[in-house]
């Protein structure tokens, strides 16, 4: 099956598309058809506007836009940079051997916080996906942060009043939080609400122990006071498992960070001192990071940035 495949109106292929799309309503669906990823309906209109590609229509008037599979990485990078999720639906059997319609499945969902392609990553800074949970019966809140590109996994328990500042220190690309929870975030951060039960600490303890082959979480330095952080970690792992069904074998054991042991630089101070970002947008050579950074690898650049902050 080569080239751009045609599909008559009302065929089983469009029924297959609608069924798969119904399970990924919040994502742009890249639907593999031969040498192209096709998009239909609202997805096609949105992608055509962001990617500046041609918007056409099927015979029944359904909007249609597509990108070549070989050039998909660049288009994906643009969609992710614009803050959108993209579900990659591949042909999972050889079209020549298929009996009837070719079987297709979503093999991964890419979001701003769940990027593995080095070409889509922000260079010498971490790309954190953060989950936040507030304590229901106390003033303690908790967060979990994962950088899928490096495998870093951090947990932190902190006063609920300080959660927003703690989240800001990670400069996350995406934040997962319980639905119906109010959360102040910077512009450009993708918000991902999830069901409240997913942040249950008891479920999370079981999942963390299973995931990292632990008899208990005591060895990680987690105690009863870390319930909300553990719950956030469980919700984050569950969400990532949906995005990456094939798994993430490189994910490290979580490290526990105790804020009381650090003297944190707040956001206003970071900006005024121009530690990692200039006061004037677009200015170059004005930040402390730019002056000091002679690292030669992205990993080294990320570590130096963490030290400064």
Coordinates of N, CA, C and O in Angstrom, one line a residue, residues 88-252:
X88 N -0.6 8.7 17.7 CA -0.1 8.1 16.5 C -0.7 6.7 16.3 O -0.5 5.8 17.0
X89 N -1.5 6.7 15.2 CA -2.3 5.4 14.9 C -1.6 4.8 13.7 O -1.6 5.3 12.6
X90 N -1.0 3.6 13.9 CA -0.2 2.9 12.9 C -1.0 1.7 12.3 O -1.9 1.2 13.0
X91 N -0.6 1.3 11.1 CA -1.1 0.0 10.6 C -0.2 -1.1 11.2 O 1.0 -1.1 11.1
X92 N -0.9 -1.9 11.9 CA -0.2 -2.9 12.7 C -0.2 -4.3 12.1 O 0.1 -5.3 12.7
X93 N -0.5 -4.4 10.8 CA -0.4 -5.6 10.0 C -0.1 -5.2 8.6 O -0.3 -4.1 8.2
X94 N 0.5 -6.1 7.9 CA 0.9 -5.9 6.5 C -0.3 -5.8 5.6 O -1.2 -6.7 5.6
X95 N -0.5 -4.7 4.9 CA -1.7 -4.5 4.1 C -1.9 -5.6 3.1 O -3.0 -6.0 2.7
X96 N -0.8 -6.2 2.6 CA -0.8 -7.3 1.6 C -1.4 -8.6 2.2 O -1.9 -9.4 1.4
X97 N -1.3 -8.7 3.5 CA -1.8 -9.9 4.2 C -3.1 -9.8 4.9 O -3.7 -10.7 5.3
X98 N -3.6 -8.5 4.9 CA -4.8 -8.2 5.6 C -6.0 -8.8 4.9 O -6.1 -8.7 3.7
X99 N -6.9 -9.4 5.7 CA -8.2 -9.8 5.1 C -9.2 -8.8 5.4 O -9.7 -8.7 6.6
X100 N -9.5 -8.0 4.5 CA -10.4 -6.9 4.7 C -9.7 -5.6 5.1 O -8.6 -5.4 4.6
X101 N -10.2 -4.9 6.0 CA -9.6 -3.6 6.5 C -8.3 -3.9 7.2 O -8.2 -4.8 8.0
X102 N -7.3 -3.1 7.0 CA -6.0 -3.2 7.7 C -6.2 -2.8 9.2 O -6.8 -1.8 9.5
X103 N -5.7 -3.7 10.0 CA -5.8 -3.4 11.5 C -4.9 -2.2 11.9 O -3.7 -2.1 11.5
X104 N -5.5 -1.3 12.7 CA -4.7 -0.1 13.1 C -4.9 0.0 14.6 O -5.9 -0.3 15.2
X105 N -3.8 0.6 15.3 CA -3.9 0.8 16.7 C -3.0 2.1 17.0 O -2.1 2.4 16.3
X106 N -3.4 2.8 18.1 CA -2.6 3.9 18.5 C -1.5 3.3 19.3 O -1.7 2.6 20.3
X107 N -0.3 3.5 18.9 CA 0.9 3.0 19.5 C 1.5 3.9 20.6 O 2.2 3.4 21.5
X108 N 1.2 5.2 20.5 CA 1.7 6.1 21.5 C 1.0 7.4 21.3 O 0.4 7.7 20.2
X109 N 0.9 8.2 22.4 CA 0.3 9.5 22.4 C 1.4 10.5 22.8 O 2.0 10.3 23.9
X110 N 1.7 11.5 22.0 CA 2.8 12.4 22.3 C 2.1 13.7 22.8 O 1.2 14.3 22.2
X111 N 2.6 14.2 23.9 CA 2.1 15.5 24.5 C 3.4 16.4 24.8 O 4.5 15.9 24.8
X112 N 3.2 17.6 25.1 CA 4.3 18.5 25.4 C 5.2 17.9 26.6 O 6.4 18.2 26.6
X113 N 4.6 17.2 27.5 CA 5.3 16.7 28.6 C 5.8 15.2 28.4 O 6.5 14.7 29.3
X114 N 5.4 14.6 27.3 CA 5.7 13.2 27.1 C 6.4 13.1 25.7 O 5.8 12.5 24.8
X115 N 7.6 13.7 25.6 CA 8.3 13.7 24.3 C 9.6 12.8 24.5 O 10.3 13.1 25.5
X116 N 9.8 11.9 23.6 CA 11.1 11.1 23.6 C 12.0 11.4 22.5 O 13.2 11.2 22.6
X117 N 11.5 12.0 21.4 CA 12.4 12.3 20.3 C 13.3 13.5 20.6 O 12.8 14.6 21.0
X118 N 14.6 13.3 20.5 CA 15.6 14.3 20.9 C 15.4 15.6 20.1 O 15.6 16.7 20.6
X119 N 14.9 15.5 18.8 CA 14.7 16.7 18.0 C 13.6 17.5 18.5 O 13.5 18.7 18.1
X120 N 12.7 17.0 19.3 CA 11.5 17.7 19.8 C 11.8 18.3 21.2 O 10.9 19.0 21.8
X121 N 12.9 18.0 21.8 CA 13.2 18.3 23.2 C 13.9 19.7 23.3 O 14.5 20.1 22.4
X122 N 13.7 20.4 24.4 CA 14.2 21.7 24.6 C 15.7 21.8 24.9 O 16.1 22.6 25.7
X123 N 16.5 21.0 24.3 CA 18.0 21.1 24.4 C 18.5 20.9 25.8 O 18.4 19.8 26.3
X124 N 19.1 22.0 26.4 CA 19.8 21.8 27.6 C 18.9 22.1 28.9 O 19.4 22.6 29.9
X125 N 17.6 21.8 28.8 CA 16.8 22.0 29.9 C 15.9 20.7 30.0 O 15.5 20.1 29.0
X126 N 15.5 20.4 31.2 CA 14.7 19.2 31.4 C 13.3 19.5 30.9 O 12.8 20.6 30.8
X127 N 12.6 18.4 30.5 CA 11.2 18.5 30.0 C 10.3 17.7 31.0 O 10.0 16.6 30.7
X128 N 10.0 18.4 32.0 CA 9.3 17.7 33.1 C 7.8 17.6 32.9 O 7.1 18.6 32.4
X129 N 7.2 16.4 33.2 CA 5.8 16.2 33.3 C 5.5 16.1 34.8 O 6.1 15.2 35.5
X130 N 4.6 16.9 35.3 CA 4.4 17.0 36.8 C 3.0 16.7 37.1 O 2.1 17.1 36.4
X131 N 2.8 15.9 38.2 CA 1.5 15.7 38.8 C 1.4 16.3 40.2 O 2.4 16.3 40.9
X132 N 0.3 16.9 40.5 CA 0.1 17.7 41.7 C -1.1 17.1 42.4 O -2.2 16.9 41.8
X133 N -1.0 17.0 43.8 CA -2.1 16.5 44.6 C -2.1 17.4 45.9 O -1.1 17.6 46.5
X134 N -3.3 17.8 46.3 CA -3.4 18.6 47.5 C -4.0 17.7 48.6 O -4.8 16.8 48.3
X135 N -3.5 17.9 49.8 CA -4.0 17.1 50.9 C -5.4 17.5 51.3 O -5.8 18.6 51.4
X136 N -6.2 16.5 51.5 CA -7.6 16.7 51.8 C -7.9 17.0 53.3 O -8.8 17.8 53.6
X137 N -7.1 16.4 54.1 CA -7.3 16.5 55.6 C -6.2 17.3 56.3 O -6.1 17.3 57.5
X138 N -5.2 17.8 55.5 CA -4.1 18.5 56.2 C -3.6 19.6 55.2 O -4.2 19.8 54.1
X139 N -2.6 20.3 55.6 CA -2.1 21.4 54.8 C -1.0 20.9 53.9 O -0.5 21.7 53.1
X140 N -0.7 19.6 53.9 CA 0.3 19.1 53.1 C -0.2 18.8 51.6 O -1.2 18.3 51.4
X141 N 0.7 19.2 50.7 CA 0.4 18.8 49.3 C 1.6 18.0 48.8 O 2.6 17.8 49.5
X142 N 1.5 17.4 47.6 CA 2.5 16.6 47.1 C 2.6 16.7 45.6 O 1.6 17.1 44.9
X143 N 3.8 16.5 45.1 CA 4.0 16.5 43.6 C 4.9 15.4 43.2 O 5.8 14.9 44.0
X144 N 4.8 15.0 42.0 CA 5.7 14.0 41.4 C 6.1 14.6 40.0 O 5.3 15.1 39.3
X145 N 7.4 14.4 39.6 CA 7.8 15.0 38.4 C 8.7 13.9 37.7 O 9.5 13.2 38.3
X146 N 8.4 13.7 36.4 CA 9.2 12.8 35.6 C 9.6 13.5 34.3 O 8.9 14.2 33.6
X147 N 10.9 13.3 33.9 CA 11.4 13.7 32.6 C 11.6 12.4 31.8 O 12.5 11.6 32.1
X148 N 10.7 12.2 30.9 CA 10.7 10.9 30.1 C 12.0 10.8 29.3 O 12.4 9.7 29.0
X149 N 12.6 11.9 28.9 CA 13.8 11.8 28.1 C 15.0 11.4 28.8 O 16.0 10.8 28.2
X150 N 15.1 11.6 30.1 CA 16.2 11.2 31.0 C 15.9 10.1 32.0 O 16.8 9.5 32.5
X151 N 14.6 9.9 32.2 CA 14.2 8.9 33.2 C 14.2 9.4 34.6 O 13.9 8.6 35.6
X152 N 14.5 10.7 34.8 CA 14.5 11.2 36.2 C 13.1 11.2 36.8 O 12.1 11.5 36.1
X153 N 13.0 10.9 38.1 CA 11.7 10.7 38.7 C 11.8 11.3 40.2 O 12.6 10.8 41.0
X154 N 11.1 12.4 40.4 CA 11.3 13.1 41.7 C 9.9 13.2 42.4 O 8.9 13.4 41.8
X155 N 10.0 13.0 43.8 CA 8.8 13.2 44.6 C 9.1 14.3 45.6 O 10.2 14.4 46.1
X156 N 8.0 15.1 45.9 CA 8.2 16.1 46.9 C 6.9 16.4 47.7 O 5.9 16.4 47.1
X157 N 7.0 16.4 49.0 CA 5.9 16.8 49.9 C 6.1 18.2 50.4 O 7.2 18.6 50.8
X158 N 5.1 19.0 50.3 CA 5.2 20.4 50.6 C 3.9 21.0 51.0 O 2.9 20.5 50.7
X159 N 3.9 22.1 51.7 CA 2.7 22.8 52.2 C 1.9 23.2 50.9 O 2.5 23.6 49.9
X160 N 0.6 23.0 51.0 CA -0.3 23.3 49.9 C -0.1 24.7 49.4 O -0.2 25.0 48.2
X161 N 0.1 25.6 50.3 CA 0.3 27.0 50.0 C 1.5 27.3 49.1 O 1.7 28.3 48.5
X162 N 2.5 26.3 49.1 CA 3.7 26.5 48.4 C 3.8 25.6 47.1 O 4.8 25.6 46.5
X163 N 2.7 25.0 46.8 CA 2.7 24.1 45.7 C 3.0 24.8 44.4 O 3.7 24.3 43.5
X164 N 2.3 25.9 44.2 CA 2.5 26.6 42.9 C 4.0 27.0 42.7 O 4.5 26.9 41.5
X165 N 4.6 27.5 43.7 CA 6.0 27.8 43.6 C 6.9 26.6 43.3 O 7.8 26.6 42.5
X166 N 6.6 25.5 44.0 CA 7.3 24.2 43.8 C 7.2 23.7 42.4 O 8.1 23.3 41.8
X167 N 5.9 23.8 41.8 CA 5.7 23.4 40.5 C 6.5 24.3 39.5 O 7.1 23.8 38.6
X168 N 6.5 25.6 39.8 CA 7.3 26.5 38.9 C 8.7 26.3 38.8 O 9.4 26.5 37.8
X169 N 9.3 25.7 39.9 CA 10.8 25.4 39.8 C 11.1 24.3 38.8 O 12.2 24.2 38.3
X170 N 10.1 23.5 38.5 CA 10.4 22.5 37.4 C 10.2 23.0 36.0 O 10.6 22.3 35.1
X171 N 9.6 24.2 35.9 CA 9.2 24.7 34.6 C 8.6 23.6 33.7 O 9.1 23.3 32.6
X172 N 7.5 23.0 34.2 CA 7.0 21.8 33.5 C 6.3 22.2 32.1 O 5.8 23.3 31.9
X173 N 6.4 21.2 31.2 CA 5.7 21.4 29.9 C 4.2 21.0 30.1 O 3.4 21.5 29.3
X174 N 3.9 20.2 31.1 CA 2.5 19.7 31.3 C 2.3 19.4 32.7 O 3.3 18.9 33.4
X175 N 1.1 19.6 33.2 CA 0.8 19.3 34.6 C -0.5 18.5 34.7 O -1.5 18.8 34.1
X176 N -0.4 17.4 35.5 CA -1.5 16.5 35.7 C -2.1 16.8 37.1 O -1.3 16.9 38.1
X177 N -3.4 16.9 37.2 CA -4.0 17.3 38.5 C -5.4 16.7 38.6 O -6.0 16.4 37.6
X178 N -5.9 16.6 39.8 CA -7.3 16.1 40.0 C -8.3 17.0 39.3 O -8.2 18.3 39.5
X179 N -9.3 16.5 38.6 CA -10.3 17.3 38.0 C -11.0 18.1 39.1 O -11.1 17.7 40.3
X180 N -11.5 19.3 38.7 CA -12.2 20.2 39.6 C -11.3 20.8 40.7 O -11.8 21.4 41.7
X181 N -10.0 20.7 40.5 CA -9.0 21.4 41.4 C -8.6 22.7 40.7 O -8.2 22.7 39.6
X182 N -8.5 23.7 41.5 CA -8.0 25.0 41.0 C -6.5 25.0 41.1 O -6.0 24.7 42.2
X183 N -5.8 25.4 40.0 CA -4.4 25.3 40.0 C -3.8 26.5 39.2 O -4.2 26.6 38.0
X184 N -3.0 27.3 39.8 CA -2.4 28.5 39.1 C -1.2 28.0 38.4 O -0.2 27.5 39.0
X185 N -1.2 28.2 37.0 CA 0.0 27.8 36.2 C 0.4 28.9 35.3 O -0.5 29.7 34.9
X186 N 1.6 28.9 34.8 CA 2.1 29.8 33.9 C 1.4 29.5 32.5 O 1.0 28.4 32.2
X187 N 1.4 30.6 31.7 CA 0.8 30.4 30.3 C 1.7 29.5 29.6 O 2.9 29.4 29.7
X188 N 1.1 28.7 28.7 CA 1.9 27.8 27.8 C 2.0 26.4 28.4 O 2.5 25.5 27.7
X189 N 1.6 26.2 29.7 CA 1.7 24.8 30.3 C 0.4 24.1 30.0 O -0.7 24.5 30.3
X190 N 0.6 22.9 29.5 CA -0.6 22.0 29.1 C -1.2 21.5 30.4 O -0.5 20.9 31.3
X191 N -2.5 21.7 30.6 CA -3.2 21.2 31.8 C -3.9 19.9 31.4 O -4.6 19.8 30.4
X192 N -3.7 18.9 32.3 CA -4.3 17.6 32.1 C -5.1 17.1 33.3 O -4.5 16.6 34.3
X193 N -6.4 17.4 33.4 CA -7.2 17.0 34.6 C -7.4 15.5 34.5 O -7.6 14.9 33.4
X194 N -7.4 14.8 35.6 CA -7.6 13.4 35.7 C -8.6 13.1 36.8 O -8.8 13.9 37.7
X195 N -9.2 11.9 36.8 CA -10.2 11.5 37.9 C -9.5 11.5 39.2 O -8.3 11.1 39.4
X196 N -10.2 12.0 40.2 CA -9.7 12.1 41.6 C -9.2 10.8 42.1 O -8.2 10.7 42.8
X197 N -9.8 9.7 41.8 CA -9.4 8.4 42.4 C -8.0 8.0 42.0 O -7.4 7.2 42.6
X198 N -7.6 8.5 40.8 CA -6.2 8.1 40.3 C -5.1 8.6 41.3 O -4.0 8.1 41.2
X199 N -5.4 9.5 42.2 CA -4.4 10.1 43.1 C -4.5 9.4 44.4 O -3.9 9.9 45.4
X200 N -5.2 8.3 44.5 CA -5.3 7.5 45.8 C -3.9 7.0 46.2 O -3.3 6.3 45.4
X201 N -3.5 7.3 47.4 CA -2.2 6.9 47.8 C -2.0 5.4 48.0 O -0.9 4.9 47.7
X202 N -3.0 4.7 48.5 CA -2.9 3.3 48.7 C -2.7 2.6 47.3 O -1.9 1.6 47.2
X203 N -3.5 3.0 46.3 CA -3.3 2.4 45.0 C -1.9 2.7 44.5 O -1.3 1.9 43.8
X204 N -1.5 3.9 44.7 CA -0.2 4.3 44.2 C 1.0 3.5 44.9 O 2.0 3.2 44.2
X205 N 0.9 3.3 46.2 CA 1.9 2.5 46.8 C 2.1 1.1 46.2 O 3.2 0.6 46.0
X206 N 0.9 0.5 45.9 CA 0.9 -0.8 45.3 C 1.6 -0.7 43.9 O 2.4 -1.6 43.5
X207 N 1.2 0.3 43.1 CA 1.8 0.5 41.8 C 3.3 0.7 41.8 O 4.1 0.2 41.0
X208 N 3.7 1.6 42.7 CA 5.2 1.9 42.8 C 6.0 0.7 43.2 O 7.0 0.4 42.7
X209 N 5.4 -0.1 44.2 CA 6.1 -1.3 44.6 C 6.2 -2.3 43.5 O 7.3 -2.9 43.3
X210 N 5.2 -2.4 42.7 CA 5.2 -3.4 41.6 C 6.1 -2.9 40.5 O 6.9 -3.7 40.0
X211 N 6.1 -1.6 40.2 CA 6.9 -1.1 39.1 C 8.3 -1.2 39.4 O 9.1 -1.6 38.5
X212 N 8.8 -1.0 40.6 CA 10.2 -1.0 40.9 C 10.6 -2.2 41.8 O 11.7 -2.2 42.4
X213 N 9.8 -3.2 41.8 CA 10.1 -4.5 42.5 C 10.5 -4.2 43.9 O 11.6 -4.7 44.4
X214 N 9.7 -3.5 44.7 CA 10.0 -3.2 46.1 C 9.0 -3.9 47.0 O 7.8 -4.0 46.7
X215 N 9.5 -4.4 48.2 CA 8.7 -5.0 49.2 C 7.8 -3.9 49.8 O 6.7 -4.1 50.2
X216 N 8.4 -2.7 50.0 CA 7.7 -1.5 50.6 C 8.4 -0.3 50.0 O 9.5 -0.4 49.4
X217 N 7.9 0.9 50.3 CA 8.4 2.1 49.9 C 9.4 2.8 50.9 O 9.9 3.9 50.7
X218 N 9.6 2.1 52.1 CA 10.4 2.6 53.1 C 11.8 2.9 52.6 O 12.4 3.9 53.0
X219 N 12.3 2.0 51.8 CA 13.7 2.2 51.3 C 13.9 3.4 50.4 O 15.0 3.9 50.2
X220 N 12.8 4.0 49.9 CA 12.9 5.2 49.1 C 12.9 6.4 50.0 O 13.1 7.6 49.5
X221 N 12.7 6.3 51.3 CA 12.6 7.4 52.2 C 11.2 8.0 52.3 O 11.1 9.2 52.7
X222 N 10.2 7.3 51.9 CA 8.8 7.8 52.0 C 8.1 7.3 53.2 O 8.2 6.1 53.6
X223 N 7.5 8.2 53.9 CA 6.8 7.9 55.1 C 5.3 8.2 55.1 O 4.8 8.7 54.0
X224 N 4.6 8.1 56.2 CA 3.2 8.4 56.2 C 2.9 9.9 55.8 O 1.8 10.2 55.4
X225 N 3.8 10.8 56.1 CA 3.6 12.2 55.8 C 3.7 12.5 54.3 O 3.4 13.6 53.8
X226 N 4.0 11.5 53.5 CA 4.2 11.7 52.0 C 3.0 11.1 51.2 O 3.2 10.8 50.0
X227 N 1.9 11.0 51.8 CA 0.7 10.4 51.2 C 0.4 11.1 49.9 O 0.1 10.4 48.8
X228 N 0.3 12.4 49.9 CA -0.1 13.1 48.7 C 1.0 13.0 47.6 O 0.6 12.9 46.4
X229 N 2.2 13.0 47.9 CA 3.3 12.9 46.9 C 3.2 11.5 46.3 O 3.4 11.3 45.1
X230 N 3.0 10.5 47.1 CA 2.8 9.1 46.6 C 1.6 9.0 45.7 O 1.7 8.4 44.6
X231 N 0.5 9.6 46.1 CA -0.7 9.6 45.2 C -0.4 10.3 43.9 O -0.9 9.8 42.9
X232 N 0.3 11.4 43.9 CA 0.6 12.1 42.7 C 1.5 11.2 41.8 O 1.3 11.2 40.6
X233 N 2.4 10.5 42.4 CA 3.3 9.6 41.6 C 2.5 8.5 40.9 O 2.7 8.1 39.8
X234 N 1.5 7.9 41.7 CA 0.7 6.9 41.1 C -0.2 7.4 39.9 O -0.3 6.7 38.9
X235 N -0.7 8.6 40.1 CA -1.5 9.2 39.0 C -0.6 9.4 37.8 O -1.0 9.2 36.6
X236 N 0.6 9.9 38.0 CA 1.5 10.2 36.9 C 1.9 8.9 36.2 O 1.9 8.9 34.9
X237 N 2.2 7.8 36.9 CA 2.6 6.6 36.3 C 1.4 6.0 35.4 O 1.6 5.5 34.3
X238 N 0.2 6.2 36.0 CA -1.0 5.7 35.3 C -1.2 6.4 33.9 O -1.5 5.9 32.9
X239 N -1.0 7.7 34.0 CA -1.2 8.6 32.8 C -0.1 8.2 31.8 O -0.4 8.1 30.6
X240 N 1.1 8.1 32.2 CA 2.2 7.8 31.3 C 2.0 6.4 30.6 O 2.3 6.2 29.5
X241 N 1.5 5.4 31.4 CA 1.2 4.1 30.8 C 0.2 4.2 29.7 O 0.3 3.4 28.8
X242 N -0.7 5.1 29.8 CA -1.7 5.3 28.7 C -1.0 5.9 27.5 O -1.3 5.6 26.3
X243 N -0.1 6.9 27.7 CA 0.6 7.5 26.6 C 1.6 6.6 25.9 O 1.8 6.7 24.7
X244 N 2.3 5.8 26.7 CA 3.3 4.9 26.2 C 3.0 3.4 26.5 O 3.5 2.9 27.4
X245 N 2.1 2.8 25.8 CA 1.6 1.4 26.1 C 2.8 0.4 26.1 O 2.7 -0.6 26.8
X246 N 3.8 0.7 25.3 CA 5.0 -0.2 25.2 C 5.9 -0.2 26.5 O 6.7 -1.0 26.6
X247 N 5.6 0.8 27.4 CA 6.4 0.8 28.6 C 7.6 1.8 28.5 O 8.0 2.3 27.5
X248 N 8.2 2.0 29.7 CA 9.3 2.9 29.9 C 10.4 2.2 30.7 O 10.5 2.5 31.9
X249 N 11.2 1.3 30.2 CA 12.1 0.5 31.0 C 13.2 1.4 31.6 O 13.9 1.0 32.5
X250 N 13.5 2.6 31.0 CA 14.6 3.4 31.5 C 14.2 4.3 32.7 O 15.1 5.1 33.2
X251 N 13.0 4.3 33.1 CA 12.5 5.1 34.2 C 13.3 4.7 35.5 O 13.3 3.6 35.9
X252 N 13.9 5.7 36.2 CA 14.6 5.4 37.4 C 13.7 5.3 38.6 O 12.5 5.8 38.6

